[in-house]
Coordinates of C-alpha atoms in Angstrom, one line a residue:
Chain A
M1 CA 91.5 191.6 140.2
N2 CA 91.1 191.6 136.4
S3 CA 94.8 191.0 135.7
F4 CA 98.1 190.6 137.4
L5 CA 98.9 194.2 136.5
E6 CA 96.7 195.3 139.4
V7 CA 98.7 193.1 141.8
F8 CA 102.0 194.2 140.3
R9 CA 101.1 197.9 140.7
Q10 CA 100.9 197.4 144.5
Y11 CA 104.6 196.7 144.7
K12 CA 107.6 199.0 144.2
W13 CA 110.8 197.5 142.7
D14 CA 113.1 199.3 145.2
D15 CA 111.0 198.4 148.2
V16 CA 111.0 194.7 147.2
K17 CA 114.7 194.7 146.5
N18 CA 115.5 196.4 149.9
S19 CA 113.3 193.9 151.7
I20 CA 115.1 190.9 150.1
Y21 CA 118.5 192.2 150.9
A22 CA 117.4 193.0 154.5
K23 CA 116.5 189.3 155.2
T24 CA 118.5 187.7 158.0
S25 CA 119.7 184.2 158.9
Q26 CA 116.7 184.0 161.3
D27 CA 114.3 184.6 158.4
V28 CA 116.0 181.9 156.4
E29 CA 115.9 179.4 159.2
R30 CA 112.2 180.2 159.8
A31 CA 111.5 179.6 156.1
L32 CA 113.3 176.3 156.1
S33 CA 111.5 175.1 159.2
K34 CA 107.9 175.8 158.1
D35 CA 105.6 173.3 156.4
K36 CA 104.2 175.9 153.9
R37 CA 106.1 179.0 152.8
D38 CA 104.8 182.4 151.8
L39 CA 106.3 185.1 149.6
E40 CA 108.2 186.6 152.6
D41 CA 109.8 183.2 153.1
F42 CA 110.6 183.1 149.3
K43 CA 112.4 186.4 149.7
A44 CA 114.5 185.0 152.5
L45 CA 115.4 181.9 150.5
I46 CA 116.6 183.9 147.5
S47 CA 118.4 186.5 149.7
P48 CA 122.1 186.7 150.3
A49 CA 121.4 185.6 153.9
A50 CA 120.5 182.2 152.6
A51 CA 123.8 181.5 150.9
P52 CA 125.3 179.6 153.9
Y53 CA 122.2 177.4 153.9
L54 CA 122.7 176.2 150.4
E55 CA 123.3 172.5 151.2
Q56 CA 120.3 172.4 153.6
M57 CA 118.2 174.0 150.9
A58 CA 119.4 171.5 148.3
Q59 CA 118.6 168.5 150.6
L60 CA 115.1 169.8 151.2
S61 CA 114.5 170.6 147.5
H62 CA 115.6 167.1 146.6
Q63 CA 113.2 165.5 149.1
L64 CA 110.3 167.7 148.1
T65 CA 110.8 167.1 144.4
Q66 CA 111.1 163.3 144.8
K67 CA 107.9 163.3 146.8
R68 CA 105.9 165.1 144.2
F69 CA 107.5 164.1 140.9
G70 CA 109.3 160.8 141.9
K71 CA 112.5 159.8 140.3
T72 CA 111.6 161.1 136.8
I73 CA 112.7 163.8 134.5
Q74 CA 110.5 165.0 131.6
M75 CA 112.1 165.4 128.2
Y76 CA 111.2 168.0 125.6
I77 CA 112.8 169.6 122.6
P78 CA 112.3 173.0 120.9
L79 CA 111.4 173.2 117.2
Y80 CA 112.2 176.6 115.8
L81 CA 109.7 177.5 113.1
S82 CA 110.9 181.0 112.3
N83 CA 113.5 183.5 113.2
E84 CA 111.7 186.4 111.6
C85 CA 111.2 189.1 114.2
Q86 CA 109.9 192.7 114.1
N87 CA 111.1 193.4 117.7
I88 CA 114.3 194.9 118.8
C89 CA 115.4 193.1 122.0
T90 CA 118.9 194.1 123.1
Y91 CA 119.7 190.6 124.3
C92 CA 118.3 188.4 121.5
G93 CA 119.8 187.0 118.3
F94 CA 116.5 187.3 116.6
S95 CA 116.4 191.1 117.1
Q96 CA 115.2 192.9 114.0
D97 CA 118.4 195.0 113.8
N98 CA 120.5 191.9 113.6
K99 CA 121.1 191.7 109.8
L100 CA 121.2 188.0 109.2
R101 CA 119.3 185.6 107.0
R102 CA 115.7 185.1 108.1
I103 CA 113.8 181.8 107.6
T104 CA 110.3 180.7 108.2
L105 CA 109.7 177.0 107.7
T106 CA 107.5 175.8 104.9
D107 CA 105.2 172.8 105.3
S108 CA 107.7 170.4 103.9
Q109 CA 110.5 171.8 106.1
I110 CA 108.3 171.4 109.2
N111 CA 107.6 167.8 108.2
R112 CA 111.3 167.1 107.8
E113 CA 112.1 168.6 111.2
V114 CA 109.2 166.5 112.8
E115 CA 110.6 163.4 111.2
I116 CA 114.0 163.9 112.7
I117 CA 112.8 164.9 116.1
K118 CA 110.5 161.8 116.3
K119 CA 113.6 159.6 115.4
M120 CA 115.3 161.1 118.5
G121 CA 112.5 159.6 120.6
Y122 CA 110.7 162.8 121.5
D123 CA 106.9 163.0 122.1
H124 CA 106.8 166.5 123.7
V125 CA 107.7 169.4 121.4
L126 CA 108.1 173.1 122.0
L127 CA 107.4 175.4 119.0
V128 CA 109.4 178.6 118.9
T129 CA 109.3 181.7 116.8
G130 CA 110.2 185.4 116.9
E131 CA 107.5 188.0 116.6
A132 CA 106.4 188.6 113.0
N133 CA 102.6 188.7 113.1
K134 CA 102.0 189.2 109.3
T135 CA 104.0 186.1 108.2
V136 CA 104.1 184.1 111.4
G137 CA 100.7 184.8 112.9
V138 CA 97.7 182.7 114.1
D139 CA 97.0 181.3 110.7
Y140 CA 100.6 180.1 110.3
F141 CA 100.4 178.5 113.8
E142 CA 97.1 176.8 113.0
N143 CA 98.6 175.3 109.9
A144 CA 101.7 174.2 111.8
L145 CA 99.6 172.6 114.6
D146 CA 97.6 170.7 111.9
L147 CA 100.9 169.3 110.6
I148 CA 102.6 168.6 114.0
R149 CA 99.6 167.5 116.2
P150 CA 99.4 163.9 114.8
H151 CA 103.0 163.2 115.7
F152 CA 103.2 164.4 119.3
S153 CA 101.4 163.8 122.6
H154 CA 102.1 167.3 124.0
I155 CA 102.7 170.5 122.2
S156 CA 104.0 173.7 123.8
M157 CA 104.6 177.1 122.2
E158 CA 106.9 180.0 122.9
V159 CA 105.9 182.7 120.5
Q160 CA 104.7 186.3 120.6
P161 CA 101.9 187.1 123.1
L162 CA 98.5 186.7 121.4
D163 CA 94.9 187.8 122.1
Q164 CA 92.6 185.5 124.1
N165 CA 90.5 184.5 121.1
D166 CA 93.8 183.6 119.2
Y167 CA 94.8 181.3 122.0
E168 CA 91.3 179.7 122.0
R169 CA 91.7 179.0 118.3
L170 CA 95.1 177.3 118.9
I171 CA 93.9 175.3 121.9
D172 CA 91.1 173.9 119.6
K173 CA 93.9 172.8 117.3
G174 CA 95.6 170.9 120.0
L175 CA 97.9 173.4 121.8
N176 CA 98.6 172.3 125.4
T177 CA 101.1 174.7 126.8
V178 CA 102.3 178.3 126.3
L179 CA 105.5 179.6 127.7
V180 CA 105.7 183.4 128.0
Y181 CA 108.5 185.0 129.9
Q182 CA 108.3 188.6 131.1
E183 CA 112.0 189.0 130.5
T184 CA 112.2 191.6 133.3
Y185 CA 109.5 192.9 135.7
H186 CA 111.6 196.2 136.0
E187 CA 109.3 198.4 133.9
E188 CA 111.8 201.1 133.0
D189 CA 114.5 198.6 132.1
Y190 CA 112.0 196.6 130.1
K191 CA 111.4 199.6 127.9
L192 CA 115.2 200.1 127.5
H193 CA 115.6 196.5 126.4
H194 CA 112.6 196.5 124.1
P195 CA 112.7 199.9 122.3
K196 CA 110.8 198.9 119.2
G197 CA 108.1 196.5 118.1
K198 CA 105.0 195.1 119.7
K199 CA 107.0 193.6 122.5
S200 CA 107.7 197.1 123.8
N201 CA 104.2 197.1 125.3
F202 CA 105.0 196.0 128.9
K203 CA 101.3 195.9 129.9
Y204 CA 100.3 193.6 127.0
R205 CA 103.1 191.2 127.9
I206 CA 102.6 191.1 131.6
E207 CA 98.8 190.4 131.1
T208 CA 99.5 187.5 128.7
P209 CA 99.2 184.7 131.3
D210 CA 95.8 186.2 132.2
R211 CA 94.6 185.9 128.6
L212 CA 95.9 182.3 128.5
G213 CA 94.2 181.5 131.8
R214 CA 90.9 182.9 130.5
A215 CA 91.4 180.9 127.3
G216 CA 91.6 177.7 129.4
I217 CA 95.1 176.6 128.4
H218 CA 96.3 173.4 130.1
K219 CA 99.7 174.7 131.2
I220 CA 101.5 178.1 131.4
G221 CA 105.2 178.6 131.7
I222 CA 106.5 181.8 133.2
G223 CA 109.9 183.2 134.1
N224 CA 112.3 186.1 133.7
L225 CA 115.5 186.4 131.8
I226 CA 118.4 186.4 134.3
G227 CA 121.0 189.0 133.6
L228 CA 118.9 192.0 132.7
E229 CA 118.2 193.3 136.2
D230 CA 118.8 192.2 139.8
W231 CA 117.8 188.6 139.6
R232 CA 116.5 188.3 143.2
T233 CA 114.0 191.1 142.7
D234 CA 113.0 189.9 139.3
C235 CA 112.5 186.3 140.6
F236 CA 110.4 187.6 143.5
F237 CA 108.0 189.1 140.9
T238 CA 107.9 185.8 139.0
A239 CA 107.0 184.1 142.2
L240 CA 104.3 186.7 142.9
H241 CA 103.0 186.2 139.4
L242 CA 102.9 182.4 140.0
N243 CA 101.0 182.9 143.3
Y244 CA 98.4 185.1 141.6
L245 CA 97.9 182.8 138.6
E246 CA 97.6 179.6 140.7
K247 CA 94.8 181.2 142.8
K248 CA 93.0 182.8 139.8
Y249 CA 93.3 180.1 137.1
W250 CA 93.3 177.1 139.4
Q251 CA 92.7 174.6 136.7
T252 CA 95.9 175.5 134.9
K253 CA 99.3 173.9 135.5
Y254 CA 102.4 176.0 135.8
S255 CA 106.1 175.7 135.1
I256 CA 109.0 178.1 135.7
S257 CA 112.2 178.6 133.7
F258 CA 115.2 180.6 134.6
P259 CA 117.2 181.3 131.5
R260 CA 120.5 183.0 132.0
L261 CA 121.7 185.4 129.3
R262 CA 123.8 183.5 126.8
P263 CA 126.1 184.7 124.0
F264 CA 124.4 185.3 120.6
S265 CA 125.0 187.2 117.4
G266 CA 125.3 190.8 118.3
G267 CA 125.4 190.2 122.0
L268 CA 124.6 192.0 125.2
E269 CA 126.8 191.4 128.2
P270 CA 124.6 190.6 131.2
K271 CA 124.1 193.6 133.4
V272 CA 123.9 191.4 136.4
E273 CA 125.9 188.2 136.5
M274 CA 124.5 185.2 138.3
I275 CA 127.0 182.5 139.4
D276 CA 126.2 178.8 139.5
R277 CA 125.8 178.7 143.3
E278 CA 123.2 181.5 143.0
L279 CA 121.3 179.6 140.2
V280 CA 121.2 176.5 142.5
Q281 CA 120.0 178.7 145.3
L282 CA 117.2 180.0 143.1
I283 CA 116.1 176.5 141.8
C284 CA 116.0 175.2 145.4
A285 CA 114.1 178.4 146.6
Y286 CA 111.4 177.9 143.9
R287 CA 111.0 174.3 144.9
I288 CA 110.8 174.9 148.7
F289 CA 108.4 177.7 148.0
N290 CA 106.1 175.7 145.7
E291 CA 106.2 171.9 145.9
E292 CA 104.1 171.4 142.8
V293 CA 105.4 173.8 140.2
E294 CA 107.4 172.3 137.3
L295 CA 111.0 173.6 137.0
S296 CA 112.5 173.5 133.6
L297 CA 116.2 173.8 132.4
S298 CA 117.3 174.3 128.8
T299 CA 120.5 173.5 127.0
R300 CA 121.7 177.1 127.7
E301 CA 123.4 175.7 130.8
R302 CA 126.7 173.8 130.8
E303 CA 126.9 170.0 130.9
I304 CA 128.4 169.7 134.4
F305 CA 125.8 172.1 135.8
R306 CA 122.9 170.2 134.1
D307 CA 124.2 166.8 135.3
N308 CA 124.3 168.0 138.9
V309 CA 121.0 169.9 139.2
I310 CA 118.9 166.9 138.1
K311 CA 118.6 165.9 141.7
L312 CA 118.0 169.4 143.0
G313 CA 114.5 170.3 141.9
I314 CA 114.5 170.3 138.1
T315 CA 111.6 168.3 136.6
T316 CA 111.9 169.0 132.9
I317 CA 114.9 169.4 130.5
S318 CA 115.6 169.7 126.8
A319 CA 118.4 167.9 125.0
G320 CA 119.8 167.9 121.5
S321 CA 118.3 171.3 120.9
K322 CA 118.9 173.4 117.8
T323 CA 117.9 177.1 118.1
N324 CA 117.9 177.9 114.4
P325 CA 114.9 177.2 112.1
G326 CA 115.4 174.0 110.1
G327 CA 118.4 173.2 112.3
Y328 CA 117.6 169.5 112.8
A329 CA 117.4 168.7 109.1
A330 CA 120.0 171.1 107.8
A331 CA 123.6 172.0 108.7
K332 CA 124.0 175.2 110.7
E333 CA 123.2 177.9 108.2
S334 CA 120.4 180.1 109.7
L335 CA 120.5 182.4 112.6
E336 CA 120.5 180.9 116.1
Q337 CA 118.6 182.6 118.9
F338 CA 121.3 181.8 121.3
E339 CA 124.3 179.4 121.6
I340 CA 123.6 176.2 123.4
S341 CA 126.1 175.0 126.0
D342 CA 125.1 171.3 126.3
E343 CA 125.5 169.7 122.9
R344 CA 125.0 166.1 124.0
S345 CA 122.4 164.0 122.1
P346 CA 119.1 163.1 123.7
Q347 CA 120.2 159.5 124.2
Q348 CA 123.4 160.7 126.0
I349 CA 121.3 162.9 128.3
A350 CA 118.8 160.1 128.9
E351 CA 121.8 157.9 129.9
M352 CA 123.1 160.5 132.2
I353 CA 119.7 160.7 133.8
R354 CA 119.5 157.0 134.2
K355 CA 123.0 156.8 135.8
Q356 CA 121.8 159.2 138.5
G357 CA 118.9 156.8 139.3
Y358 CA 116.2 158.7 137.4
E359 CA 114.0 157.8 134.5
A360 CA 113.9 160.0 131.4
V361 CA 110.2 160.3 130.6
W362 CA 109.4 160.9 126.9
K363 CA 105.6 160.7 127.1
D364 CA 103.5 162.0 130.0
W365 CA 100.5 163.4 128.2
D366 CA 98.1 162.3 125.5
A367 CA 96.3 164.2 122.9
V368 CA 93.1 162.7 124.2
L369 CA 93.4 164.6 127.4
A370 CA 93.0 168.1 126.1
Chain B
M1 CA 88.9 137.0 149.0
L2 CA 88.1 140.5 147.7
K3 CA 85.8 140.7 144.7
I4 CA 85.5 143.8 142.5
G5 CA 83.4 143.4 139.4
D6 CA 83.9 139.9 138.1
K7 CA 87.5 139.6 139.5
E8 CA 88.7 138.1 142.8
F9 CA 91.8 139.3 144.5
K10 CA 93.9 137.5 147.0
S11 CA 96.1 140.5 147.6
R12 CA 94.5 143.6 149.1
L13 CA 97.4 145.8 148.2
F14 CA 96.9 147.6 145.0
T15 CA 99.9 149.5 143.5
G16 CA 100.8 152.1 141.0
T17 CA 103.4 152.6 138.3
G18 CA 104.4 156.3 138.6
K19 CA 107.5 157.9 139.9
F20 CA 109.8 154.8 139.7
S21 CA 113.4 155.5 138.6
N22 CA 113.2 152.8 135.9
N23 CA 110.9 150.1 134.6
N24 CA 113.1 147.2 135.8
L25 CA 112.9 148.4 139.4
M26 CA 109.1 149.0 139.0
R27 CA 108.7 145.3 137.8
K28 CA 110.7 144.0 140.8
S29 CA 108.8 146.1 143.2
L30 CA 105.4 145.0 141.8
E31 CA 106.5 141.4 141.9
A32 CA 107.6 141.8 145.6
S33 CA 104.3 143.5 146.5
E34 CA 102.4 140.5 145.1
S35 CA 99.8 143.0 144.0
E36 CA 97.2 141.8 141.5
L37 CA 95.7 145.2 140.5
V38 CA 98.1 147.8 139.2
T39 CA 97.0 151.2 138.1
V40 CA 98.6 152.7 135.0
A41 CA 98.2 156.3 133.7
L42 CA 96.9 156.4 130.2
K43 CA 99.0 159.5 129.6
R44 CA 102.2 157.6 130.3
V45 CA 101.7 154.7 127.9
D46 CA 101.7 154.7 124.1
I47 CA 98.6 152.7 123.5
K48 CA 99.1 153.0 119.7
S49 CA 102.3 150.9 120.0
D50 CA 102.5 147.2 120.8
D51 CA 105.9 147.8 122.1
D52 CA 105.4 150.2 124.9
D53 CA 108.1 149.7 127.6
M54 CA 105.8 150.1 130.6
L55 CA 103.1 147.8 129.2
K56 CA 105.7 145.1 128.4
V57 CA 106.8 145.2 132.0
L58 CA 103.3 144.9 133.2
S59 CA 102.6 141.9 131.1
H60 CA 102.4 139.3 133.9
E61 CA 99.8 136.7 134.4
R62 CA 99.1 137.8 138.0
I63 CA 98.8 141.5 137.2
N64 CA 95.5 143.0 136.2
L65 CA 95.7 146.5 134.7
L66 CA 93.7 149.3 136.2
P67 CA 93.9 152.2 133.7
N68 CA 93.5 155.6 135.2
T69 CA 92.2 158.8 133.6
S70 CA 94.8 161.0 135.3
G71 CA 95.0 164.3 133.5
V72 CA 91.3 164.7 132.5
R73 CA 89.5 167.7 133.9
N74 CA 85.8 166.8 133.4
A75 CA 83.4 163.9 132.8
K76 CA 83.4 164.2 129.1
E77 CA 87.2 163.8 128.8
A78 CA 87.1 161.0 131.4
I79 CA 84.6 159.0 129.4
F80 CA 86.6 159.4 126.2
A81 CA 89.8 158.4 128.0
A82 CA 88.1 155.3 129.6
Q83 CA 86.8 154.2 126.3
L84 CA 90.2 154.5 124.7
A85 CA 91.8 152.6 127.5
R86 CA 89.2 149.8 127.3
E87 CA 89.9 149.3 123.6
A88 CA 93.6 149.5 123.9
L89 CA 94.2 147.6 127.1
E90 CA 91.3 145.2 126.8
T91 CA 89.9 145.7 130.3
N92 CA 86.7 147.2 131.4
F93 CA 88.2 148.3 134.7
V94 CA 88.9 152.0 135.1
K95 CA 90.1 154.1 137.9
L96 CA 88.2 157.3 137.4
E97 CA 90.5 160.3 138.3
I98 CA 89.1 163.7 137.5
H99 CA 91.1 166.4 139.0
P100 CA 90.7 169.9 137.5
D101 CA 93.1 171.1 140.2
P102 CA 96.6 170.3 138.9
K103 CA 98.3 171.6 142.1
Y104 CA 97.0 169.2 144.7
L105 CA 95.2 166.8 142.2
L106 CA 92.1 166.9 144.3
P107 CA 89.1 165.1 142.7
D108 CA 86.0 166.9 141.3
P109 CA 83.0 165.2 143.0
I110 CA 80.4 166.5 140.6
E111 CA 82.2 165.5 137.4
T112 CA 83.1 162.2 139.0
L113 CA 79.5 161.3 139.7
K114 CA 78.4 162.2 136.2
A115 CA 81.2 160.1 134.6
T116 CA 80.5 157.2 136.9
E117 CA 76.8 157.1 135.9
E118 CA 77.7 157.1 132.2
L119 CA 80.6 154.6 132.4
A120 CA 78.7 152.2 134.6
K121 CA 75.8 152.2 132.1
D122 CA 78.4 151.4 129.4
G123 CA 79.6 148.3 131.2
F124 CA 82.7 149.6 132.9
I125 CA 83.9 148.5 136.3
V126 CA 84.3 152.0 137.7
M127 CA 86.5 152.7 140.7
P128 CA 86.4 156.4 141.4
Y129 CA 89.1 158.3 143.2
I130 CA 87.3 160.7 145.5
H131 CA 87.6 162.8 148.6
A132 CA 86.6 161.0 151.8
D133 CA 83.0 162.1 151.5
P134 CA 80.5 159.6 152.9
V135 CA 77.5 161.1 151.1
L136 CA 79.3 161.1 147.8
C137 CA 80.2 157.4 148.3
K138 CA 76.5 156.6 148.7
R139 CA 75.6 158.6 145.6
L140 CA 78.4 156.7 143.7
E141 CA 77.0 153.4 144.9
N142 CA 73.6 154.4 143.4
A143 CA 75.2 155.5 140.2
G144 CA 76.7 152.0 139.6
S145 CA 80.2 152.3 140.9
S146 CA 82.0 149.0 141.6
A147 CA 84.2 150.3 144.4
V148 CA 85.0 153.7 146.0
M149 CA 88.5 155.0 146.5
P150 CA 88.5 157.7 149.1
L151 CA 91.8 159.6 149.8
G152 CA 93.7 159.3 153.0
S153 CA 95.4 162.6 152.4
P154 CA 96.4 164.6 149.3
I155 CA 97.9 162.4 146.5
G156 CA 101.7 161.9 146.8
S157 CA 101.8 163.7 150.2
N158 CA 102.7 160.6 152.3
K159 CA 100.8 162.2 155.1
G160 CA 98.8 159.1 156.1
L161 CA 95.1 158.9 157.1
K162 CA 94.2 162.6 157.7
T163 CA 90.6 161.8 156.8
I164 CA 90.3 158.9 159.2
D165 CA 87.0 160.1 160.8
F166 CA 85.3 160.1 157.4
L167 CA 86.9 156.9 156.3
E168 CA 85.4 155.2 159.3
I169 CA 81.9 156.4 158.3
I170 CA 82.4 155.4 154.7
I171 CA 83.5 151.9 155.7
E172 CA 80.6 151.6 158.1
Q173 CA 78.0 152.6 155.5
S174 CA 79.4 151.2 152.2
N175 CA 78.0 148.3 150.4
L176 CA 80.9 148.5 147.9
P177 CA 84.6 147.6 148.4
V178 CA 86.3 150.6 150.0
V179 CA 89.9 151.1 148.7
V180 CA 91.8 153.8 150.6
D181 CA 93.8 155.6 148.0
A182 CA 96.3 158.5 148.1
G183 CA 98.4 159.8 151.0
I184 CA 99.4 156.4 152.5
G185 CA 103.1 157.1 153.3
A186 CA 104.1 154.2 155.6
P187 CA 103.2 150.6 156.1
S188 CA 101.7 151.5 159.4
D189 CA 99.2 153.8 157.6
A190 CA 98.2 150.9 155.3
A191 CA 97.9 148.6 158.3
K192 CA 95.7 151.1 160.1
A193 CA 93.4 151.5 157.1
M194 CA 93.0 147.7 156.9
E195 CA 92.4 147.5 160.7
L196 CA 89.5 150.0 160.2
G197 CA 88.0 147.6 157.7
A198 CA 89.1 149.0 154.4
D199 CA 88.9 146.3 151.7
A200 CA 92.2 147.3 150.1
V201 CA 94.7 150.1 149.9
L202 CA 96.4 151.6 146.9
V203 CA 100.0 152.7 147.4
N204 CA 102.4 154.2 144.8
T205 CA 104.6 157.1 145.9
A206 CA 105.7 155.6 149.2
I207 CA 107.0 152.5 147.4
A208 CA 108.3 154.2 144.2
V209 CA 110.4 157.0 145.9
S210 CA 111.8 154.8 148.7
P211 CA 115.5 154.3 148.5
N212 CA 114.7 150.6 148.4
P213 CA 111.4 150.1 146.6
V214 CA 111.5 146.3 146.6
E215 CA 112.0 146.1 150.4
M216 CA 109.3 148.8 150.9
A217 CA 106.9 146.8 148.6
I218 CA 107.4 143.8 150.9
A219 CA 106.8 145.9 154.0
F220 CA 103.5 147.1 152.6
K221 CA 102.5 143.6 151.6
M222 CA 103.0 142.4 155.1
A223 CA 101.4 145.5 156.7
V224 CA 98.2 145.0 154.6
E225 CA 98.1 141.3 155.5
A226 CA 98.6 142.1 159.2
G227 CA 96.0 144.9 159.2
R228 CA 93.4 142.7 157.5
M229 CA 94.1 139.8 159.9
A230 CA 93.6 142.1 162.8
Y231 CA 90.4 143.4 161.4
E232 CA 89.1 139.8 160.9
A233 CA 90.2 138.7 164.3
K234 CA 88.4 141.7 165.8
L235 CA 90.4 144.3 167.7
A236 CA 89.8 144.5 171.4
A237 CA 87.5 147.4 172.2
S238 CA 89.1 150.5 173.5
K239 CA 87.5 151.9 176.6
N240 CA 86.8 155.5 177.6
F241 CA 86.4 154.6 181.3
A242 CA 88.7 152.8 183.6
E243 CA 87.5 149.7 185.4
A244 CA 88.6 150.2 188.9
S245 CA 89.9 147.1 190.8
S246 CA 88.2 148.5 193.9
P247 CA 84.8 149.7 192.7
L248 CA 83.5 152.8 194.4
T249 CA 79.9 151.6 194.4
S250 CA 80.4 148.1 195.8
F251 CA 79.0 149.2 199.1
L252 CA 75.6 149.3 197.5
D253 CA 75.7 145.5 196.7

């Protein structure tokens, strides 16, 4: 297999969807009683048939997460470098057709953001941009990494997909992790949601984790945007992708995120709504399916939800996030990518974590290691 | 008394610092365990700061630090990490962990052997974390290792001594202290390893994620002591054949 696309082409969306919805309580019970679960078990765990087993799934997910990750929660924060974007994405505030002020941070603005984030106690940072290759391309990222690297132990990026040699350049500059979400694995819907810009190339996007794996990145984060299509089917493809990547690029670590569509400037209503119980089911299903994968939750989710899923399988969360470039240093004046739901400070979140009997971990990597 | 490098240890229970819910509970558990060698991940501490929370907690006259290289993927990175740890933590002890596999954290034997050779030449007390491979243990002995740390089962799995047949061979053949590391999930596993003749065990997850880590640390301390005592007192031999009270061949006498 040269890339995940070859695996992906062996599956048909409707067949997968039908197979998930045909799962029975016996399938769920079998999945829960096994020591190791396969993709058919994962289908059972995300199926409607698993809904009555939610508490059992939560207990198992809690146990498995504690065994592998202990009583700890990793802390990270996004740093939005730019909201320039040449893509049209129907669900995103950065979309090119959204006529709002565009900002790309200068060196001094980046330094100011870094200074404030460091004061919050963070040591892991996630750099985020839209897709504007001419102004915010690899040269810009290299310069940003030179500025940011000395201040953080672990640097992640969530930017446009790049070529393998570009990733190699950035890894040399100290990049540790890249997050790249497929948004949806439904190829026709993907085209509808991304009608213009480089992002409309489904093949280039779905093969991005392969390019990252070949470049030797330390960690890859994958996921799909929940709300664009049937979440159960989309999440099956995310799990299929994870399975493929773990076997092929076995030296790379993986994390999964499950962002739900949030309000933003110019907004799209979710096509498919996922209720809280279903998101809990999904978190537990991922954990029971894969005991080692990191599961990440952003400030998109509400306070009460975040407080309660700490014990259910999540290993990584953000806090105090601003989703507009320069947002930490300046008052809210530039375009946000999406509205955040949990506005508590990092220290308030750390205290909430502590009260639940967990430790908020600010540093769990070192620049020396990669 | 167990001797590794230039240090002597009364306690044969080595412990770790990962996965605890807070540093205070970690400190209490380490105190209860009476452990004298405590492994700490370089990636978790801020060695540039004199004020690192975890290092402050570990500052105790009984506790010797065993920095580990968790997170490195090859010998080159491990050597660099060990050198940094030596400088920052002022110890030449290093637990060599090279696991390019981030899923099960299984150690790379080839890179581990290479790094051991280099680090031993550079004056380190090298304690490599390895699979329970008897031949590798002999190769590490020749390479200048100061102890070997074979796994009982995958790290953090709490599955116990799945590699027991190979641990027995390692213990039988080794001229170095053998520390059974990884997978020990219950005090009975630790006792079993000590009864086999292991020189020490390293336990982290089973203590850290217990609902009562302090009590569990005490249970492990007692189990290690009991296991060692049983080993020294010599276990009665188990027999494969019954000794009949009315022998079938007595008519020949």
